[in-house]
């Protein structure tokens, strides 16, 4: 089957000159809005006619120009995208790059996002004359402004910093940054103005994503500035609408303290979230119960949350005829299945997401990142979860990007983009 990582991308996302260097892209050089397409991904059957253009910002491409074991790689992202391949093929690295971009888009510093940056430098990367090494990642966000591309160069050694960034749309460079003075903790930025001066130049900090800082720096007085702001907002909204999820059965069995109501990354507080969602939306709760009935052994009449006298909440399965059983008695696969089903049926208001407060939930499409998506699951559970993901993806509410060991259960689940990675 074709691999979406088999041909290098061109343009600003190409691997840095000098293996592993974090050299910034040249300033003021026109950038293309899109690179040459790689081989077509494996799209599983079940899709209908082409969907109408979705106005909600979402990532449609991820680029790992030089990151961990990947070089010159470009991956398409659909409503449901699965990365598969043998151990060591870089599946986890793909999702790590996606999550890193999401956190940078949310305003996190490079120190927070990359606690061990040297581990992300491509193998056998040689330092340049200034003893610098680094990595490059990028993405494309589609939405009302059309495709908007972001490419970021990060220096890992000797100091961790963002040394180059480029935001482009429609073949026009809207923002470009470059490291001019290694002795200063700043990069030189230039953004499109299209007024009396074609660009505006100013320093930006080298530990934050410049695109996320533009709303604080650009006045929006000219058509060019408004175009920059619109493209930056589309990219930031797409990046921040991400929920990285890895349910941990070992922490889901015990009662949890009530009150948070927002599901954590490890689904530790599953019982508390069930207490909230069961009363807030009966229709979605009914869909969740139907899914649990399909994926869990034994009869299931309902999924309950029960407050205890010590301020905690425990989750229960109503088995019918007055019999209930605690979730603590379920196997690891059943607990992971239940948690992932809950994630797919809920949304930003229920999940622990760093959402932009000024954008209504209805105008965003949440992306769930699930490394080891099929861990502990049998083929029946995987197929049912993927069917749910496809259904929610068609509605535009939830997108799924997952890493799996086996993509075969995707057959018959609907339209799924499967990207095969080689070891």
CSV table of C-alpha atoms in Angstrom, one decimal:
chain,number,residue,atom,x,y,z
A,1,UNK,CA,0.0,0.0,0.0
A,2,UNK,CA,1.2,3.6,-0.6
A,3,UNK,CA,2.9,5.4,2.2
A,4,UNK,CA,2.1,9.1,2.7
A,5,UNK,CA,5.6,9.6,4.0
A,6,UNK,CA,7.5,8.3,1.0
A,7,UNK,CA,8.3,11.6,-0.9
A,8,UNK,CA,9.9,14.7,0.5
A,9,UNK,CA,8.0,17.9,0.6
A,10,UNK,CA,9.4,21.0,-1.2
A,11,UNK,CA,9.5,24.7,-0.3
A,12,UNK,CA,9.9,26.1,3.2
A,13,UNK,CA,9.1,22.8,4.8
A,14,UNK,CA,12.1,21.0,3.3
A,15,UNK,CA,14.7,19.6,5.7
A,16,UNK,CA,17.1,22.3,7.0
A,17,UNK,CA,20.4,22.9,5.1
A,18,UNK,CA,23.0,20.9,6.9
A,19,UNK,CA,21.5,17.8,8.5
A,20,UNK,CA,19.5,18.6,11.6
A,21,UNK,CA,20.3,22.3,11.7
A,22,UNK,CA,17.6,24.7,12.7
A,23,UNK,CA,18.4,27.4,10.2
A,24,UNK,CA,15.6,29.9,9.7
A,25,UNK,CA,14.0,30.3,6.3
A,26,UNK,CA,15.2,33.2,4.1
A,27,UNK,CA,13.3,36.4,4.8
A,28,UNK,CA,10.8,37.9,2.3
A,29,UNK,CA,11.1,35.0,-0.1
A,30,UNK,CA,7.6,34.3,-1.7
A,31,UNK,CA,6.2,31.0,-0.4
A,32,UNK,CA,3.9,28.7,-2.3
A,33,UNK,CA,0.5,28.0,-0.6
A,34,UNK,CA,1.0,24.3,-1.1
A,35,UNK,CA,3.8,21.8,-1.8
A,36,UNK,CA,3.6,19.0,-4.3
A,37,UNK,CA,1.3,16.2,-3.2
A,38,UNK,CA,2.8,12.9,-2.1
A,39,UNK,CA,1.4,9.5,-3.0
A,40,UNK,CA,-2.3,9.1,-2.3
A,41,UNK,CA,-3.1,7.7,1.2
A,42,UNK,CA,-5.1,4.5,1.6
A,43,UNK,CA,-8.7,5.7,2.0
A,44,UNK,CA,-11.0,3.0,3.2
A,45,UNK,CA,-14.4,2.5,1.6
A,46,UNK,CA,-17.7,3.8,2.8
A,47,UNK,CA,-17.6,7.4,1.8
A,48,UNK,CA,-20.2,9.2,-0.3
A,49,UNK,CA,-20.0,12.3,-2.5
A,50,UNK,CA,-17.5,15.0,-1.6
A,51,UNK,CA,-18.6,16.9,1.4
A,52,UNK,CA,-19.5,20.6,1.3
A,53,UNK,CA,-16.7,23.0,2.3
A,54,UNK,CA,-16.5,23.0,6.1
A,55,UNK,CA,-16.0,26.6,7.5
A,56,UNK,CA,-14.7,25.3,10.8
A,57,UNK,CA,-10.8,25.6,11.0
A,58,UNK,CA,-9.1,22.2,11.1
A,59,UNK,CA,-5.7,20.8,10.2
A,60,UNK,CA,-5.6,19.0,6.8
A,61,UNK,CA,-1.9,18.3,6.6
A,62,UNK,CA,1.0,17.7,9.0
A,63,UNK,CA,4.6,18.1,7.9
A,64,UNK,CA,7.6,16.6,9.6
A,65,UNK,CA,10.4,18.1,7.5
A,66,UNK,CA,13.1,17.1,10.0
A,67,UNK,CA,11.7,15.6,13.3
A,68,UNK,CA,12.8,12.5,15.1
A,69,UNK,CA,13.0,9.7,12.6
A,70,UNK,CA,11.1,11.6,9.9
A,71,UNK,CA,12.6,13.7,7.1
A,72,UNK,CA,10.7,15.5,4.3
A,73,UNK,CA,7.4,13.8,5.4
A,74,UNK,CA,4.0,15.2,4.6
A,75,UNK,CA,0.8,13.5,5.9
A,76,UNK,CA,-2.8,14.2,4.9
A,77,UNK,CA,-5.3,14.5,7.7
A,78,UNK,CA,-9.0,13.7,7.1
A,79,UNK,CA,-11.9,13.5,9.5
A,80,UNK,CA,-10.6,10.1,10.7
A,81,UNK,CA,-6.9,9.4,10.1
A,82,UNK,CA,-5.0,6.4,11.3
A,83,UNK,CA,-1.2,6.0,11.3
A,84,UNK,CA,-0.1,2.4,11.3
A,85,UNK,CA,3.2,0.6,10.9
A,86,UNK,CA,5.6,-1.6,12.8
A,87,UNK,CA,7.2,-0.6,16.1
A,88,UNK,CA,9.8,2.1,15.5
A,89,UNK,CA,8.2,3.4,12.4
A,90,UNK,CA,7.5,6.8,14.0
A,91,UNK,CA,3.7,6.7,14.7
A,92,UNK,CA,4.1,8.2,18.1
A,93,UNK,CA,6.4,10.9,16.7
A,94,UNK,CA,3.7,12.0,14.3
A,95,UNK,CA,1.2,12.5,17.0
A,96,UNK,CA,3.8,14.2,19.3
A,97,UNK,CA,4.5,16.7,16.5
A,98,UNK,CA,0.8,17.4,16.2
A,99,UNK,CA,0.4,17.9,19.9
A,100,UNK,CA,3.5,20.1,20.0
A,101,UNK,CA,2.1,22.5,17.4
A,102,UNK,CA,-1.2,22.5,19.3
A,103,UNK,CA,0.4,23.5,22.5
A,104,UNK,CA,2.5,26.2,20.8
A,105,UNK,CA,-0.7,27.5,19.2
A,106,UNK,CA,-2.1,27.8,22.7
A,107,UNK,CA,0.7,30.0,23.8
A,108,UNK,CA,2.9,27.5,25.6
A,109,UNK,CA,6.7,28.1,25.6
A,110,UNK,CA,9.2,25.9,23.8
A,111,UNK,CA,10.5,24.8,27.2
A,112,UNK,CA,7.1,23.5,28.2
A,113,UNK,CA,6.4,21.9,24.9
A,114,UNK,CA,9.8,20.2,24.3
A,115,UNK,CA,11.2,19.1,27.7
A,116,UNK,CA,13.8,16.9,25.9
A,117,UNK,CA,14.4,18.6,22.5
A,118,UNK,CA,17.6,16.9,21.6
A,119,UNK,CA,15.7,13.6,21.4
A,120,UNK,CA,13.7,15.1,18.6
A,121,UNK,CA,16.7,16.0,16.4
A,122,UNK,CA,16.9,13.6,13.5
A,123,UNK,CA,19.4,10.8,13.9
A,124,UNK,CA,22.9,11.4,12.5
A,125,UNK,CA,22.1,15.1,12.2
A,126,UNK,CA,25.4,17.0,12.2
A,127,UNK,CA,25.7,20.5,13.8
A,128,UNK,CA,26.4,23.5,11.6
A,129,UNK,CA,29.4,25.8,12.0
A,130,UNK,CA,27.8,27.4,15.0
A,131,UNK,CA,27.2,24.0,16.7
A,132,UNK,CA,23.5,24.3,16.2
A,133,UNK,CA,21.1,21.4,15.6
A,134,UNK,CA,17.3,21.3,15.6
A,135,UNK,CA,14.1,20.2,13.9
A,136,UNK,CA,11.3,21.4,11.7
A,137,UNK,CA,7.6,20.8,11.8
A,138,UNK,CA,4.6,22.4,10.1
A,139,UNK,CA,1.0,22.1,9.2
A,140,UNK,CA,-1.8,23.4,7.0
A,141,UNK,CA,-5.1,24.6,8.4
A,142,UNK,CA,-8.2,24.9,6.1
A,143,UNK,CA,-11.2,27.0,6.9
A,144,UNK,CA,-12.9,30.3,5.8
A,145,UNK,CA,-9.5,31.8,4.7
A,146,UNK,CA,-8.7,28.7,2.6
A,147,UNK,CA,-5.5,26.7,3.1
A,148,UNK,CA,-3.1,28.5,5.5
A,149,UNK,CA,0.4,27.0,6.0
A,150,UNK,CA,2.6,27.3,9.1
A,151,UNK,CA,6.2,26.1,9.2
A,152,UNK,CA,8.4,26.3,12.3
A,153,UNK,CA,12.1,25.8,12.8
A,154,UNK,CA,13.2,25.0,16.3
A,155,UNK,CA,16.9,25.0,17.5
A,156,UNK,CA,17.5,22.3,20.1
A,157,UNK,CA,21.2,22.9,20.7
A,158,UNK,CA,23.0,24.8,22.1
A,159,UNK,CA,19.9,26.7,23.3
A,160,UNK,CA,16.3,25.8,22.8
A,161,UNK,CA,14.5,28.5,20.8
A,162,UNK,CA,12.3,29.1,17.8
A,163,UNK,CA,14.6,30.4,15.1
A,164,UNK,CA,12.3,30.6,12.1
A,165,UNK,CA,8.6,30.7,11.4
A,166,UNK,CA,6.5,31.3,8.3
A,167,UNK,CA,2.8,31.8,7.9
A,168,UNK,CA,1.6,31.7,4.3
A,169,UNK,CA,-1.8,31.8,2.4
A,170,UNK,CA,-2.6,32.0,-1.2
A,171,UNK,CA,1.1,32.2,-2.2
A,172,UNK,CA,1.7,35.2,0.0
A,173,UNK,CA,4.0,35.3,3.0
A,174,UNK,CA,2.0,36.8,5.9
A,175,UNK,CA,4.5,36.4,8.7
A,176,UNK,CA,8.1,35.5,8.6
A,177,UNK,CA,10.6,35.4,11.5
A,178,UNK,CA,14.4,34.7,11.5
A,179,UNK,CA,17.1,34.7,14.1
A,180,UNK,CA,19.5,37.6,13.3
A,181,UNK,CA,21.4,37.9,16.5
A,182,UNK,CA,22.1,34.7,18.5
A,183,UNK,CA,23.0,36.8,21.5
A,184,UNK,CA,19.5,38.2,21.8
A,185,UNK,CA,16.5,36.2,23.1
A,186,UNK,CA,14.4,37.5,20.1
A,187,UNK,CA,13.8,36.9,16.4
A,188,UNK,CA,13.2,39.5,13.8
A,189,UNK,CA,9.6,39.3,12.5
A,190,UNK,CA,8.1,40.8,9.4
A,191,UNK,CA,4.4,40.7,8.7
A,192,UNK,CA,2.3,41.7,5.7
A,193,UNK,CA,0.8,45.2,5.9
A,194,UNK,CA,-0.1,46.3,2.3
A,195,UNK,CA,-0.3,49.9,3.4
A,196,UNK,CA,2.2,52.7,3.1
A,197,UNK,CA,4.8,50.1,3.9
A,198,UNK,CA,4.5,46.6,2.5
A,199,UNK,CA,5.6,44.9,5.7
A,200,UNK,CA,6.0,45.8,9.4
A,201,UNK,CA,9.1,44.7,11.3
A,202,UNK,CA,9.5,44.1,15.0
A,203,UNK,CA,11.2,41.7,17.3
A,204,UNK,CA,9.3,38.8,18.8
A,205,UNK,CA,10.3,36.5,21.6
A,206,UNK,CA,12.2,33.3,20.5
A,207,UNK,CA,10.4,31.0,23.0
A,208,UNK,CA,6.8,31.5,21.7
A,209,UNK,CA,5.0,30.9,18.4
A,210,UNK,CA,4.8,34.2,16.6
A,211,UNK,CA,1.5,33.3,14.9
A,212,UNK,CA,-0.2,33.1,18.3
A,213,UNK,CA,1.2,36.5,19.3
A,214,UNK,CA,0.0,38.4,16.2
A,215,UNK,CA,-3.4,39.5,17.6
A,216,UNK,CA,-1.5,41.4,20.2
A,217,UNK,CA,0.8,43.0,17.7
A,218,UNK,CA,-1.2,43.7,14.5
A,219,UNK,CA,-3.6,46.7,14.5
A,220,UNK,CA,-5.8,45.4,11.7
A,221,UNK,CA,-6.1,48.9,10.1
A,222,UNK,CA,-5.3,47.8,6.5
A,223,UNK,CA,-6.6,45.1,4.3
A,224,UNK,CA,-3.3,43.4,4.5
A,225,UNK,CA,-3.2,43.5,8.3
A,226,UNK,CA,-6.7,42.1,8.4
A,227,UNK,CA,-5.7,39.3,6.2
A,228,UNK,CA,-2.8,38.5,8.5
A,229,UNK,CA,-5.1,38.4,11.5
A,230,UNK,CA,-7.7,36.3,9.8
A,231,UNK,CA,-5.1,33.7,8.7
A,232,UNK,CA,-3.5,33.7,12.1
A,233,UNK,CA,-6.8,33.2,13.9
A,234,UNK,CA,-7.7,30.3,11.6
A,235,UNK,CA,-4.4,28.6,12.4
A,236,UNK,CA,-4.6,29.2,16.1
A,237,UNK,CA,-8.2,28.0,16.4
A,238,UNK,CA,-7.4,24.9,14.5
A,239,UNK,CA,-4.3,24.2,16.6
A,240,UNK,CA,-6.0,24.8,20.0
A,241,UNK,CA,-9.0,22.6,19.2
A,242,UNK,CA,-7.2,19.5,20.2
A,243,UNK,CA,-7.7,16.9,22.9
A,244,UNK,CA,-4.8,14.4,23.4
A,245,UNK,CA,-6.4,11.3,25.0
A,246,UNK,CA,-4.8,8.2,26.4
A,247,UNK,CA,-7.2,6.4,28.8
A,248,UNK,CA,-5.5,4.7,31.7
A,249,UNK,CA,-7.6,1.8,33.1
A,250,UNK,CA,-5.6,1.6,36.3
A,251,UNK,CA,-6.8,5.0,37.4
A,252,UNK,CA,-10.3,4.8,36.1
A,253,UNK,CA,-11.6,2.1,38.5
A,254,UNK,CA,-11.6,4.0,41.9
A,255,UNK,CA,-14.2,6.6,42.9
A,256,UNK,CA,-13.1,10.2,42.1
A,257,UNK,CA,-13.6,13.6,43.7
A,258,UNK,CA,-16.7,15.3,42.3
A,259,UNK,CA,-16.7,18.8,40.8
A,260,UNK,CA,-14.4,19.1,37.8
A,261,UNK,CA,-16.8,18.0,35.1
A,262,UNK,CA,-14.1,18.1,32.4
A,263,UNK,CA,-12.5,14.9,31.2
A,264,UNK,CA,-8.8,14.7,31.8
A,265,UNK,CA,-6.3,13.3,29.3
A,266,UNK,CA,-6.0,9.9,31.1
A,267,UNK,CA,-9.8,9.8,31.7
A,268,UNK,CA,-9.0,9.5,35.4
A,269,UNK,CA,-12.2,11.4,36.3
A,270,UNK,CA,-14.5,9.4,34.1
A,271,UNK,CA,-17.1,8.9,36.8
A,272,UNK,CA,-17.4,12.6,37.6
A,273,UNK,CA,-17.8,13.4,33.9
A,274,UNK,CA,-20.5,10.8,33.5
A,275,UNK,CA,-22.3,12.4,36.5
A,276,UNK,CA,-22.4,15.6,34.5
A,277,UNK,CA,-23.1,14.4,30.9
A,278,UNK,CA,-25.9,12.0,31.8
A,279,UNK,CA,-28.1,14.9,33.0
A,280,UNK,CA,-27.0,17.5,30.4
A,281,UNK,CA,-27.7,15.6,27.2
A,282,UNK,CA,-30.0,12.6,27.2
A,283,UNK,CA,-29.6,12.0,23.5
A,284,UNK,CA,-25.8,11.7,23.6
A,285,UNK,CA,-26.0,9.7,26.7
A,286,UNK,CA,-28.3,7.2,25.0
A,287,UNK,CA,-25.8,6.9,22.1
A,288,UNK,CA,-23.1,6.3,24.6
A,289,UNK,CA,-25.1,3.5,26.3
A,290,UNK,CA,-25.8,1.9,22.9
A,291,UNK,CA,-22.0,1.9,22.2
A,292,UNK,CA,-21.2,0.5,25.7
A,293,UNK,CA,-23.8,-2.2,25.1
A,294,UNK,CA,-22.0,-3.2,21.9
A,295,UNK,CA,-18.4,-3.1,23.3
A,296,UNK,CA,-18.8,-4.5,26.8
A,297,UNK,CA,-19.6,-8.1,27.8
A,298,UNK,CA,-22.9,-8.9,29.4
A,299,UNK,CA,-26.2,-7.0,29.4
A,300,UNK,CA,-26.1,-3.2,29.7
A,301,UNK,CA,-29.3,-1.3,30.4
A,302,UNK,CA,-27.7,2.0,31.4
A,303,UNK,CA,-24.5,3.7,32.4
A,304,UNK,CA,-24.7,5.5,35.8
A,305,UNK,CA,-22.8,7.7,38.1
A,306,UNK,CA,-23.5,7.6,41.8
A,307,UNK,CA,-22.3,10.2,44.4
A,308,UNK,CA,-20.9,8.7,47.6
A,309,UNK,CA,-21.0,10.2,51.1
A,310,UNK,CA,-17.4,11.2,51.1
A,311,UNK,CA,-17.7,13.7,48.2
A,312,UNK,CA,-16.6,11.2,45.5
A,313,UNK,CA,-18.5,9.7,42.6
A,314,UNK,CA,-18.3,6.1,41.3
A,315,UNK,CA,-19.4,4.8,37.9
A,316,UNK,CA,-21.8,1.8,37.5
A,317,UNK,CA,-23.2,-0.3,34.8
A,318,UNK,CA,-26.9,-1.0,35.1
A,319,UNK,CA,-27.2,-4.6,34.1
A,320,UNK,CA,-31.0,-4.7,34.3
A,321,UNK,CA,-33.5,-6.4,36.6
A,322,UNK,CA,-32.1,-4.3,39.5
A,323,UNK,CA,-28.5,-5.6,39.2
A,324,UNK,CA,-25.6,-3.1,39.0
A,325,UNK,CA,-21.9,-3.6,38.7
A,326,UNK,CA,-19.0,-1.2,39.3
A,327,UNK,CA,-16.7,-0.2,36.4
A,328,UNK,CA,-13.9,-1.4,38.7
A,329,UNK,CA,-14.8,-4.9,37.6
A,330,UNK,CA,-14.4,-4.3,33.9
A,331,UNK,CA,-11.3,-5.3,32.0
A,332,UNK,CA,-8.7,-2.9,30.6
A,333,UNK,CA,-10.1,-3.2,27.1
A,334,UNK,CA,-13.6,-2.5,28.2
A,335,UNK,CA,-12.6,0.6,30.2
A,336,UNK,CA,-10.5,2.0,27.4
A,337,UNK,CA,-13.4,1.4,25.0
A,338,UNK,CA,-15.9,3.1,27.3
A,339,UNK,CA,-13.6,6.1,27.8
A,340,UNK,CA,-12.9,6.6,24.1
A,341,UNK,CA,-16.6,6.3,23.3
A,342,UNK,CA,-17.3,9.0,25.8
A,343,UNK,CA,-14.7,11.2,24.2
A,344,UNK,CA,-16.1,10.8,20.7
A,345,UNK,CA,-19.7,11.5,21.9
A,346,UNK,CA,-18.9,14.7,23.8
A,347,UNK,CA,-17.2,17.9,22.9
A,348,UNK,CA,-15.0,20.8,23.9
A,349,UNK,CA,-17.3,21.8,26.8
A,350,UNK,CA,-16.8,18.4,28.4
A,351,UNK,CA,-13.2,17.7,27.5
A,352,UNK,CA,-10.1,19.4,29.1
A,353,UNK,CA,-9.3,21.5,26.1
A,354,UNK,CA,-7.5,24.8,25.9
A,355,UNK,CA,-10.2,26.3,23.8
A,356,UNK,CA,-10.2,29.9,22.5
A,357,UNK,CA,-13.0,31.5,24.5
A,358,UNK,CA,-14.0,34.0,21.8
A,359,UNK,CA,-14.9,31.2,19.4
A,360,UNK,CA,-18.2,29.3,19.9
A,361,UNK,CA,-18.0,25.6,20.1
A,362,UNK,CA,-20.3,25.3,17.1
A,363,UNK,CA,-17.7,27.1,15.0
A,364,UNK,CA,-14.9,24.7,15.9
A,365,UNK,CA,-14.1,21.1,15.0
A,366,UNK,CA,-12.3,19.3,17.9
A,367,UNK,CA,-9.5,16.9,17.0
A,368,UNK,CA,-8.9,13.9,19.3
A,369,UNK,CA,-5.3,12.7,19.3
A,370,UNK,CA,-5.1,9.0,20.4
A,371,UNK,CA,-1.7,7.3,20.5
A,372,UNK,CA,-2.1,3.6,20.8
A,373,UNK,CA,-5.8,4.0,19.9
A,374,UNK,CA,-6.4,0.2,19.6
A,375,UNK,CA,-4.4,-0.8,22.7
A,376,UNK,CA,-6.2,-3.5,24.7
A,377,UNK,CA,-9.2,-3.4,22.3
A,378,UNK,CA,-10.5,-6.4,20.3
A,379,UNK,CA,-11.5,-6.0,16.7
A,380,UNK,CA,-15.2,-5.6,17.5
A,381,UNK,CA,-14.5,-2.7,19.9
A,382,UNK,CA,-12.1,-1.1,17.4
A,383,UNK,CA,-14.6,-1.3,14.6
A,384,UNK,CA,-17.4,0.2,16.7
A,385,UNK,CA,-15.2,3.1,17.9
A,386,UNK,CA,-14.1,3.8,14.3
A,387,UNK,CA,-17.7,3.8,13.1
A,388,UNK,CA,-18.5,6.3,15.8
A,389,UNK,CA,-15.6,8.5,14.9
A,390,UNK,CA,-16.6,8.4,11.2
A,391,UNK,CA,-20.2,9.4,12.1
A,392,UNK,CA,-19.0,12.3,14.3
A,393,UNK,CA,-16.5,13.3,11.7
A,394,UNK,CA,-19.2,13.5,9.0
A,395,UNK,CA,-21.2,15.8,11.3
A,396,UNK,CA,-18.1,18.0,11.7
A,397,UNK,CA,-18.0,17.8,15.5
A,398,UNK,CA,-15.1,15.5,16.1
A,399,UNK,CA,-12.0,14.6,14.1
A,400,UNK,CA,-9.8,11.7,15.1
A,401,UNK,CA,-6.0,11.2,14.5
A,402,UNK,CA,-4.8,7.9,16.0
A,403,UNK,CA,-1.9,5.6,15.9
A,404,UNK,CA,-2.8,1.9,15.6
A,405,UNK,CA,-0.9,-1.4,15.4
A,406,UNK,CA,-3.4,-2.9,13.0
A,407,UNK,CA,-5.6,-1.0,10.5
A,408,UNK,CA,-7.7,-3.9,9.4
A,409,UNK,CA,-10.6,-3.2,11.7
A,410,UNK,CA,-11.0,0.1,9.7
A,411,UNK,CA,-12.5,-1.9,6.9
A,412,UNK,CA,-16.3,-1.4,6.8
A,413,UNK,CA,-16.1,1.4,9.4
A,414,UNK,CA,-16.5,4.2,6.8
A,415,UNK,CA,-14.2,6.7,5.1
A,416,UNK,CA,-10.9,6.6,6.9
A,417,UNK,CA,-7.5,7.9,5.8
A,418,UNK,CA,-4.9,5.2,6.7
A,419,UNK,CA,-1.3,6.2,6.5
A,420,UNK,CA,1.2,3.3,6.5
A,421,UNK,CA,4.7,4.1,7.9
A,422,UNK,CA,7.8,2.0,7.2
A,423,UNK,CA,10.2,1.0,9.8
